[in-house]
Amino acid sequence: TFTLVLPLGKMDEVKKAFSDFQNPEIPLPEVFSPKILVVEDDPINVEYMKAALSRPGFDVHFTVDYDETLHWLELNKGNLPHLIFMDIKLPGKSGFQLTEQIKKLYAGIPVVALTAFTSEVDKDKAFKAGCSRFVSKPVNKKELYKILNEMLN
């Protein structure tokens, strides 16, 4: 058993960000029931992405590291995701390494790098690993939905 203590101010920011995703003015992808995999180990970022992607018809799954992600993809080989959002800083092997492996095994799945690291070197590494897009955290909701529309339509 463990206890997670979060400062109240941070939770207020997270709750506000969650409520911002309920804005109906933002267009959503027209793909019928897109399957999306989010590879993210930070609990707050997981909750943020859950809120962002909790839309009718969206089939969203979460993994936390290299091994779990490859295992999940193997189990879902017959029904792979349409899109993967990839955290770059993962425990153990990095998101760069995981993206390279995913591209070797499942070349057709687009991968979007999600990271707090925004240097040109990190962007270059992400694209060399096989990422289609590079997005800085925290993800702006309009940018997220723009990416969903571009990648899924």
PDB file of C-alpha atoms in Angstrom:
ATOM      1  CA  THR A   1       0.000   0.000   0.000  1.00  0.00           C
ATOM      2  CA  PHE A   2       1.209   3.486  -0.725  1.00  0.00           C
ATOM      3  CA  THR A   3      -0.076   6.995  -0.256  1.00  0.00           C
ATOM      4  CA  LEU A   4       0.043   9.703  -2.868  1.00  0.00           C
ATOM      5  CA  VAL A   5      -0.054  13.262  -1.557  1.00  0.00           C
ATOM      6  CA  LEU A   6      -0.707  16.040  -4.021  1.00  0.00           C
ATOM      7  CA  PRO A   7      -0.735  19.743  -3.164  1.00  0.00           C
ATOM      8  CA  LEU A   8      -4.290  21.075  -3.322  1.00  0.00           C
ATOM      9  CA  GLY A   9      -3.280  23.879  -5.683  1.00  0.00           C
ATOM     10  CA  LYS A  10      -2.038  21.361  -8.242  1.00  0.00           C
ATOM     11  CA  MET A  11      -5.273  19.350  -8.041  1.00  0.00           C
ATOM     12  CA  ASP A  12      -7.298  22.518  -8.629  1.00  0.00           C
ATOM     13  CA  GLU A  13      -5.257  23.123 -11.792  1.00  0.00           C
ATOM     14  CA  VAL A  14      -5.766  19.535 -12.912  1.00  0.00           C
ATOM     15  CA  LYS A  15      -9.537  19.700 -12.251  1.00  0.00           C
ATOM     16  CA  LYS A  16      -9.787  22.929 -14.248  1.00  0.00           C
ATOM     17  CA  ALA A  17      -7.854  21.356 -17.109  1.00  0.00           C
ATOM     18  CA  PHE A  18     -10.207  18.359 -17.019  1.00  0.00           C
ATOM     19  CA  SER A  19     -13.290  20.576 -17.167  1.00  0.00           C
ATOM     20  CA  ASP A  20     -11.799  22.484 -20.120  1.00  0.00           C
ATOM     21  CA  PHE A  21     -12.011  19.307 -22.203  1.00  0.00           C
ATOM     22  CA  GLN A  22     -15.792  19.394 -22.095  1.00  0.00           C
ATOM     23  CA  ASN A  23     -15.848  22.308 -24.568  1.00  0.00           C
ATOM     24  CA  PRO A  24     -18.172  21.251 -27.428  1.00  0.00           C
ATOM     25  CA  GLU A  25     -16.735  23.912 -29.781  1.00  0.00           C
ATOM     26  CA  ILE A  26     -13.646  21.810 -30.428  1.00  0.00           C
ATOM     27  CA  PRO A  27     -14.193  19.476 -33.388  1.00  0.00           C
ATOM     28  CA  LEU A  28     -13.423  15.812 -32.859  1.00  0.00           C
ATOM     29  CA  PRO A  29     -12.195  13.188 -35.306  1.00  0.00           C
ATOM     30  CA  GLU A  30     -14.822  11.588 -37.512  1.00  0.00           C
ATOM     31  CA  VAL A  31     -13.240   8.130 -37.327  1.00  0.00           C
ATOM     32  CA  PHE A  32     -15.731   5.649 -35.950  1.00  0.00           C
ATOM     33  CA  SER A  33     -14.538   4.434 -32.552  1.00  0.00           C
ATOM     34  CA  PRO A  34     -10.817   5.229 -32.787  1.00  0.00           C
ATOM     35  CA  LYS A  35      -8.593   3.018 -30.654  1.00  0.00           C
ATOM     36  CA  ILE A  36      -5.898   5.059 -28.917  1.00  0.00           C
ATOM     37  CA  LEU A  37      -3.016   3.879 -26.761  1.00  0.00           C
ATOM     38  CA  VAL A  38      -1.439   6.307 -24.303  1.00  0.00           C
ATOM     39  CA  VAL A  39       1.968   5.317 -22.925  1.00  0.00           C
ATOM     40  CA  GLU A  40       2.394   7.384 -19.768  1.00  0.00           C
ATOM     41  CA  ASP A  41       3.760   6.602 -16.303  1.00  0.00           C
ATOM     42  CA  ASP A  42       2.864   9.816 -14.436  1.00  0.00           C
ATOM     43  CA  PRO A  43      -0.505   9.443 -12.639  1.00  0.00           C
ATOM     44  CA  ILE A  44      -1.490  13.096 -13.091  1.00  0.00           C
ATOM     45  CA  ASN A  45      -0.714  12.982 -16.813  1.00  0.00           C
ATOM     46  CA  VAL A  46      -2.698   9.737 -17.084  1.00  0.00           C
ATOM     47  CA  GLU A  47      -5.728  11.417 -15.492  1.00  0.00           C
ATOM     48  CA  TYR A  48      -5.288  14.429 -17.755  1.00  0.00           C
ATOM     49  CA  MET A  49      -5.238  12.263 -20.881  1.00  0.00           C
ATOM     50  CA  LYS A  50      -8.191  10.206 -19.614  1.00  0.00           C
ATOM     51  CA  ALA A  51     -10.197  13.406 -19.283  1.00  0.00           C
ATOM     52  CA  ALA A  52      -9.029  14.676 -22.657  1.00  0.00           C
ATOM     53  CA  LEU A  53      -9.871  11.469 -24.484  1.00  0.00           C
ATOM     54  CA  SER A  54     -13.056  10.441 -22.676  1.00  0.00           C
ATOM     55  CA  ARG A  55     -15.395  10.915 -25.596  1.00  0.00           C
ATOM     56  CA  PRO A  56     -18.209   8.717 -26.869  1.00  0.00           C
ATOM     57  CA  GLY A  57     -16.812   6.136 -29.245  1.00  0.00           C
ATOM     58  CA  PHE A  58     -13.179   6.568 -28.209  1.00  0.00           C
ATOM     59  CA  ASP A  59     -11.534   3.312 -27.150  1.00  0.00           C
ATOM     60  CA  VAL A  60      -8.596   4.502 -25.016  1.00  0.00           C
ATOM     61  CA  HIS A  61      -6.016   2.293 -23.310  1.00  0.00           C
ATOM     62  CA  PHE A  62      -3.055   3.104 -21.061  1.00  0.00           C
ATOM     63  CA  THR A  63       0.297   1.442 -20.469  1.00  0.00           C
ATOM     64  CA  VAL A  64       3.193   2.649 -18.319  1.00  0.00           C
ATOM     65  CA  ASP A  65       6.459   1.315 -19.735  1.00  0.00           C
ATOM     66  CA  TYR A  66       8.325  -0.486 -22.508  1.00  0.00           C
ATOM     67  CA  ASP A  67       7.507  -4.068 -21.527  1.00  0.00           C
ATOM     68  CA  GLU A  68       3.841  -3.486 -20.689  1.00  0.00           C
ATOM     69  CA  THR A  69       3.317  -1.616 -23.957  1.00  0.00           C
ATOM     70  CA  LEU A  70       4.863  -4.312 -26.158  1.00  0.00           C
ATOM     71  CA  HIS A  71       2.886  -6.976 -24.277  1.00  0.00           C
ATOM     72  CA  TRP A  72      -0.356  -5.009 -24.751  1.00  0.00           C
ATOM     73  CA  LEU A  73       0.347  -4.574 -28.470  1.00  0.00           C
ATOM     74  CA  GLU A  74       1.050  -8.296 -28.850  1.00  0.00           C
ATOM     75  CA  LEU A  75      -2.224  -9.153 -27.086  1.00  0.00           C
ATOM     76  CA  ASN A  76      -4.078  -6.724 -29.375  1.00  0.00           C
ATOM     77  CA  LYS A  77      -2.281  -7.691 -32.584  1.00  0.00           C
ATOM     78  CA  GLY A  78      -5.573  -8.293 -34.376  1.00  0.00           C
ATOM     79  CA  ASN A  79      -7.023  -4.945 -33.284  1.00  0.00           C
ATOM     80  CA  LEU A  80      -4.126  -2.482 -33.059  1.00  0.00           C
ATOM     81  CA  PRO A  81      -4.600   1.154 -32.064  1.00  0.00           C
ATOM     82  CA  HIS A  82      -5.113   3.841 -34.676  1.00  0.00           C
ATOM     83  CA  LEU A  83      -2.754   6.160 -32.766  1.00  0.00           C
ATOM     84  CA  ILE A  84      -0.237   6.052 -29.909  1.00  0.00           C
ATOM     85  CA  PHE A  85       0.598   8.967 -27.609  1.00  0.00           C
ATOM     86  CA  MET A  86       4.096   8.297 -26.258  1.00  0.00           C
ATOM     87  CA  ASP A  87       5.675   9.784 -23.156  1.00  0.00           C
ATOM     88  CA  ILE A  88       9.411  10.056 -23.745  1.00  0.00           C
ATOM     89  CA  LYS A  89      10.633   9.758 -20.161  1.00  0.00           C
ATOM     90  CA  LEU A  90       9.528   6.285 -19.099  1.00  0.00           C
ATOM     91  CA  PRO A  91      10.909   4.053 -16.361  1.00  0.00           C
ATOM     92  CA  GLY A  92      13.555   1.713 -17.776  1.00  0.00           C
ATOM     93  CA  LYS A  93      13.798   2.034 -21.552  1.00  0.00           C
ATOM     94  CA  SER A  94      12.850   5.412 -22.961  1.00  0.00           C
ATOM     95  CA  GLY A  95       9.931   6.356 -25.162  1.00  0.00           C
ATOM     96  CA  PHE A  96      12.456   6.812 -27.980  1.00  0.00           C
ATOM     97  CA  GLN A  97      13.528   3.168 -27.651  1.00  0.00           C
ATOM     98  CA  LEU A  98       9.920   2.006 -27.376  1.00  0.00           C
ATOM     99  CA  THR A  99       8.901   3.968 -30.464  1.00  0.00           C
ATOM    100  CA  GLU A 100      11.769   2.431 -32.448  1.00  0.00           C
ATOM    101  CA  GLN A 101      10.619  -1.057 -31.445  1.00  0.00           C
ATOM    102  CA  ILE A 102       6.965  -0.311 -32.201  1.00  0.00           C
ATOM    103  CA  LYS A 103       7.922   0.959 -35.648  1.00  0.00           C
ATOM    104  CA  LYS A 104       9.881  -2.247 -36.318  1.00  0.00           C
ATOM    105  CA  LEU A 105       6.912  -4.406 -35.343  1.00  0.00           C
ATOM    106  CA  TYR A 106       3.924  -2.250 -36.330  1.00  0.00           C
ATOM    107  CA  ALA A 107       5.190   0.348 -38.798  1.00  0.00           C
ATOM    108  CA  GLY A 108       1.749   1.674 -39.732  1.00  0.00           C
ATOM    109  CA  ILE A 109       0.744   2.995 -36.305  1.00  0.00           C
ATOM    110  CA  PRO A 110       1.413   6.725 -35.965  1.00  0.00           C
ATOM    111  CA  VAL A 111       3.180   7.710 -32.743  1.00  0.00           C
ATOM    112  CA  VAL A 112       2.931  11.180 -31.212  1.00  0.00           C
ATOM    113  CA  ALA A 113       5.662  12.098 -28.723  1.00  0.00           C
ATOM    114  CA  LEU A 114       4.376  13.778 -25.562  1.00  0.00           C
ATOM    115  CA  THR A 115       7.127  15.249 -23.451  1.00  0.00           C
ATOM    116  CA  ALA A 116       8.208  18.004 -21.125  1.00  0.00           C
ATOM    117  CA  PHE A 117      11.558  17.956 -22.934  1.00  0.00           C
ATOM    118  CA  THR A 118      11.345  20.500 -25.729  1.00  0.00           C
ATOM    119  CA  SER A 119      14.898  20.892 -27.009  1.00  0.00           C
ATOM    120  CA  GLU A 120      15.664  20.554 -30.697  1.00  0.00           C
ATOM    121  CA  VAL A 121      17.835  17.529 -29.824  1.00  0.00           C
ATOM    122  CA  ASP A 122      14.813  15.788 -28.233  1.00  0.00           C
ATOM    123  CA  LYS A 123      12.608  16.661 -31.206  1.00  0.00           C
ATOM    124  CA  ASP A 124      15.214  15.268 -33.558  1.00  0.00           C
ATOM    125  CA  LYS A 125      15.500  12.066 -31.481  1.00  0.00           C
ATOM    126  CA  ALA A 126      11.713  11.662 -31.516  1.00  0.00           C
ATOM    127  CA  PHE A 127      11.481  11.984 -35.289  1.00  0.00           C
ATOM    128  CA  LYS A 128      14.465   9.677 -35.822  1.00  0.00           C
ATOM    129  CA  ALA A 129      12.801   7.089 -33.560  1.00  0.00           C
ATOM    130  CA  GLY A 130       9.699   7.199 -35.780  1.00  0.00           C
ATOM    131  CA  CYS A 131       7.358   9.708 -34.147  1.00  0.00           C
ATOM    132  CA  SER A 132       5.017  11.520 -36.517  1.00  0.00           C
ATOM    133  CA  ARG A 133       4.516  14.512 -34.225  1.00  0.00           C
ATOM    134  CA  PHE A 134       6.173  16.074 -31.178  1.00  0.00           C
ATOM    135  CA  VAL A 135       4.001  17.775 -28.554  1.00  0.00           C
ATOM    136  CA  SER A 136       5.090  19.547 -25.387  1.00  0.00           C
ATOM    137  CA  LYS A 137       3.404  18.861 -22.059  1.00  0.00           C
ATOM    138  CA  PRO A 138       1.065  19.988 -20.771  1.00  0.00           C
ATOM    139  CA  VAL A 139      -0.906  19.365 -23.925  1.00  0.00           C
ATOM    140  CA  ASN A 140      -3.149  22.202 -24.997  1.00  0.00           C
ATOM    141  CA  LYS A 141      -6.630  20.805 -25.629  1.00  0.00           C
ATOM    142  CA  LYS A 142      -7.003  22.541 -28.998  1.00  0.00           C
ATOM    143  CA  GLU A 143      -3.650  21.197 -30.112  1.00  0.00           C
ATOM    144  CA  LEU A 144      -4.588  17.708 -28.907  1.00  0.00           C
ATOM    145  CA  TYR A 145      -7.836  17.677 -30.874  1.00  0.00           C
ATOM    146  CA  LYS A 146      -6.098  19.140 -33.917  1.00  0.00           C
ATOM    147  CA  ILE A 147      -3.620  16.250 -33.759  1.00  0.00           C
ATOM    148  CA  LEU A 148      -6.453  13.742 -33.358  1.00  0.00           C
ATOM    149  CA  ASN A 149      -8.212  15.172 -36.395  1.00  0.00           C
ATOM    150  CA  GLU A 150      -5.055  15.168 -38.502  1.00  0.00           C
ATOM    151  CA  MET A 151      -3.895  11.720 -37.486  1.00  0.00           C
ATOM    152  CA  LEU A 152      -7.250   9.915 -37.470  1.00  0.00           C
ATOM    153  CA  ASN A 153      -9.085  11.437 -40.444  1.00  0.00           C
TER     154      ASN A 153
END
